Amino acid sequence: MLGLLGFYDELDDLPGRPNGSIREAVRPGGEPDEAGLVAYLDAGHVLIDVMEAGHDVITGDAHRHSLGCSSLVTDGTWLWRQDFPHYVETHHVLLPEAFIAHVRGRNYQMPPLVTAEFAPTTTRPCPSFRLGLDCPVASNCTRA
């Protein structure tokens, strides 16, 4: 199961998000290696790309991740919103110690993503093949 980062109440219409209120996570300063942690988050693999625009829920301003802000990004161990690095570098939101140790243990290098770990497995015929297209989701869809 993936660890969750940056899923705050203010970023969704539903309260009770896994990471609580972003306002409680804001700190006056970040980790000494915050730039490396932000670079790691920025290098994540987009798992689900969402076409939308958002803003900083604290200041109301646009930011570098405003476009596609709620797209889901992963390193295979953790999952975060695409705009999460903005909140880390701008508002120094609190990061879980386990995540910090994970990134430092990887020497701030994003691992390659093994797509097969995230692609669904099915033996049903893929509807894309009826249109003469390759399946956009799973590498093991059948043409039958």
XYZ file of C-alpha atoms in Angstrom:
144
model
C 0.000 0.000 0.000
C 1.277 3.445 -0.909
C 1.959 6.076 1.739
C -0.056 9.267 1.185
C 1.398 12.781 1.110
C -0.395 16.109 0.771
C -4.013 14.982 0.729
C -5.288 17.847 2.872
C -8.866 18.811 3.756
C -8.590 22.169 1.973
C -7.695 20.550 -1.360
C -10.989 18.674 -1.650
C -14.667 19.319 -1.026
C -14.768 16.478 1.485
C -13.394 16.866 5.018
C -11.434 14.112 6.702
C -8.668 13.721 4.127
C -5.797 11.425 5.136
C -3.369 14.253 5.976
C -5.810 16.552 7.846
C -5.685 20.329 7.534
C -2.855 21.927 5.588
C -2.894 24.868 7.978
C -1.804 22.552 10.797
C 1.070 21.251 8.657
C 2.576 24.685 7.789
C 5.898 25.460 9.490
C 8.077 28.583 9.507
C 11.010 26.678 7.985
C 11.680 23.402 6.241
C 14.151 20.569 6.517
C 17.817 21.486 5.932
C 17.665 19.442 2.715
C 14.246 20.739 1.647
C 15.474 21.576 -1.876
C 16.485 17.934 -2.391
C 13.164 16.691 -1.036
C 11.268 19.066 -3.366
C 13.376 17.968 -6.349
C 12.557 14.343 -5.515
C 8.829 15.125 -5.363
C 9.056 17.042 -8.653
C 10.712 14.043 -10.321
C 7.859 11.662 -9.448
C 6.011 9.577 -12.021
C 2.550 10.799 -13.004
C 0.136 7.986 -12.270
C -3.114 9.811 -13.091
C -3.009 13.057 -15.078
C -5.852 15.456 -14.269
C -6.521 18.400 -16.571
C -7.537 21.253 -14.295
C -6.194 24.439 -12.807
C -5.970 25.261 -9.128
C -4.422 27.754 -6.775
C -2.574 27.826 -3.489
C -5.271 27.134 -0.886
C -3.429 29.254 1.685
C -2.628 32.390 -0.341
C -5.085 32.065 -3.240
C -2.236 32.623 -5.716
C -1.414 30.623 -8.823
C 1.824 28.639 -8.602
C 4.082 26.525 -10.766
C 1.905 23.432 -10.265
C -1.437 25.192 -10.749
C -2.096 23.329 -14.010
C -2.877 19.696 -13.273
C -2.569 20.352 -9.549
C -4.511 17.282 -8.414
C -2.771 14.862 -10.777
C -1.456 11.897 -8.806
C 2.289 11.294 -8.674
C 4.253 8.388 -7.206
C 7.668 6.914 -6.651
C 6.191 3.447 -6.242
C 6.198 3.692 -2.442
C 4.484 7.039 -1.801
C 1.627 8.841 -3.564
C 1.137 12.623 -3.670
C -0.686 15.334 -5.572
C 1.299 17.109 -8.259
C 1.016 20.392 -6.351
C 2.460 18.936 -3.138
C 6.049 20.085 -3.888
C 4.742 23.666 -4.013
C 3.419 23.404 -0.467
C 6.677 21.866 0.742
C 8.899 24.573 -0.778
C 6.581 27.540 -0.130
C 4.896 26.713 3.183
C 7.362 24.095 4.475
C 4.549 21.652 5.263
C 5.492 18.879 7.628
C 6.716 15.714 5.941
C 6.428 12.275 7.566
C 9.738 11.089 8.997
C 9.329 7.811 7.104
C 9.143 9.710 3.797
C 12.172 11.852 4.637
C 14.181 8.740 5.556
C 12.993 7.022 2.365
C 14.156 9.894 0.136
C 17.460 10.334 1.953
C 18.012 6.569 1.744
C 17.546 6.797 -2.017
C 20.065 9.667 -2.111
C 17.280 11.904 -3.513
C 17.127 9.825 -6.717
C 13.711 8.915 -8.131
C 13.551 5.184 -8.899
C 12.271 3.954 -12.244
C 8.614 3.034 -12.110
C 7.710 -0.571 -12.867
C 4.485 -0.046 -14.784
C 3.397 -3.663 -14.378
C 3.021 -3.063 -10.641
C 0.330 -0.455 -11.328
C -1.339 -1.753 -14.509
C -4.518 -3.768 -14.069
C -4.541 -7.432 -14.976
C -7.402 -8.686 -17.089
C -8.293 -11.486 -19.449
C -11.335 -9.664 -20.854
C -11.133 -8.258 -24.374
C -10.035 -4.651 -24.376
C -12.545 -2.241 -25.988
C -9.660 -0.243 -27.465
C -8.878 -3.096 -29.831
C -12.313 -2.745 -31.453
C -11.139 0.679 -32.573
C -7.823 -0.676 -33.797
C -5.894 0.880 -30.887
C -3.461 -0.585 -28.405
C -4.780 -0.772 -24.871
C -3.912 2.448 -23.012
C -4.188 0.812 -19.586
C -2.878 -2.730 -19.350
C -0.091 -4.406 -21.234
C -1.771 -7.798 -20.981
C -5.187 -7.076 -22.531
C -6.400 -9.610 -25.037
C -7.654 -8.888 -28.552
C -10.291 -11.635 -28.439
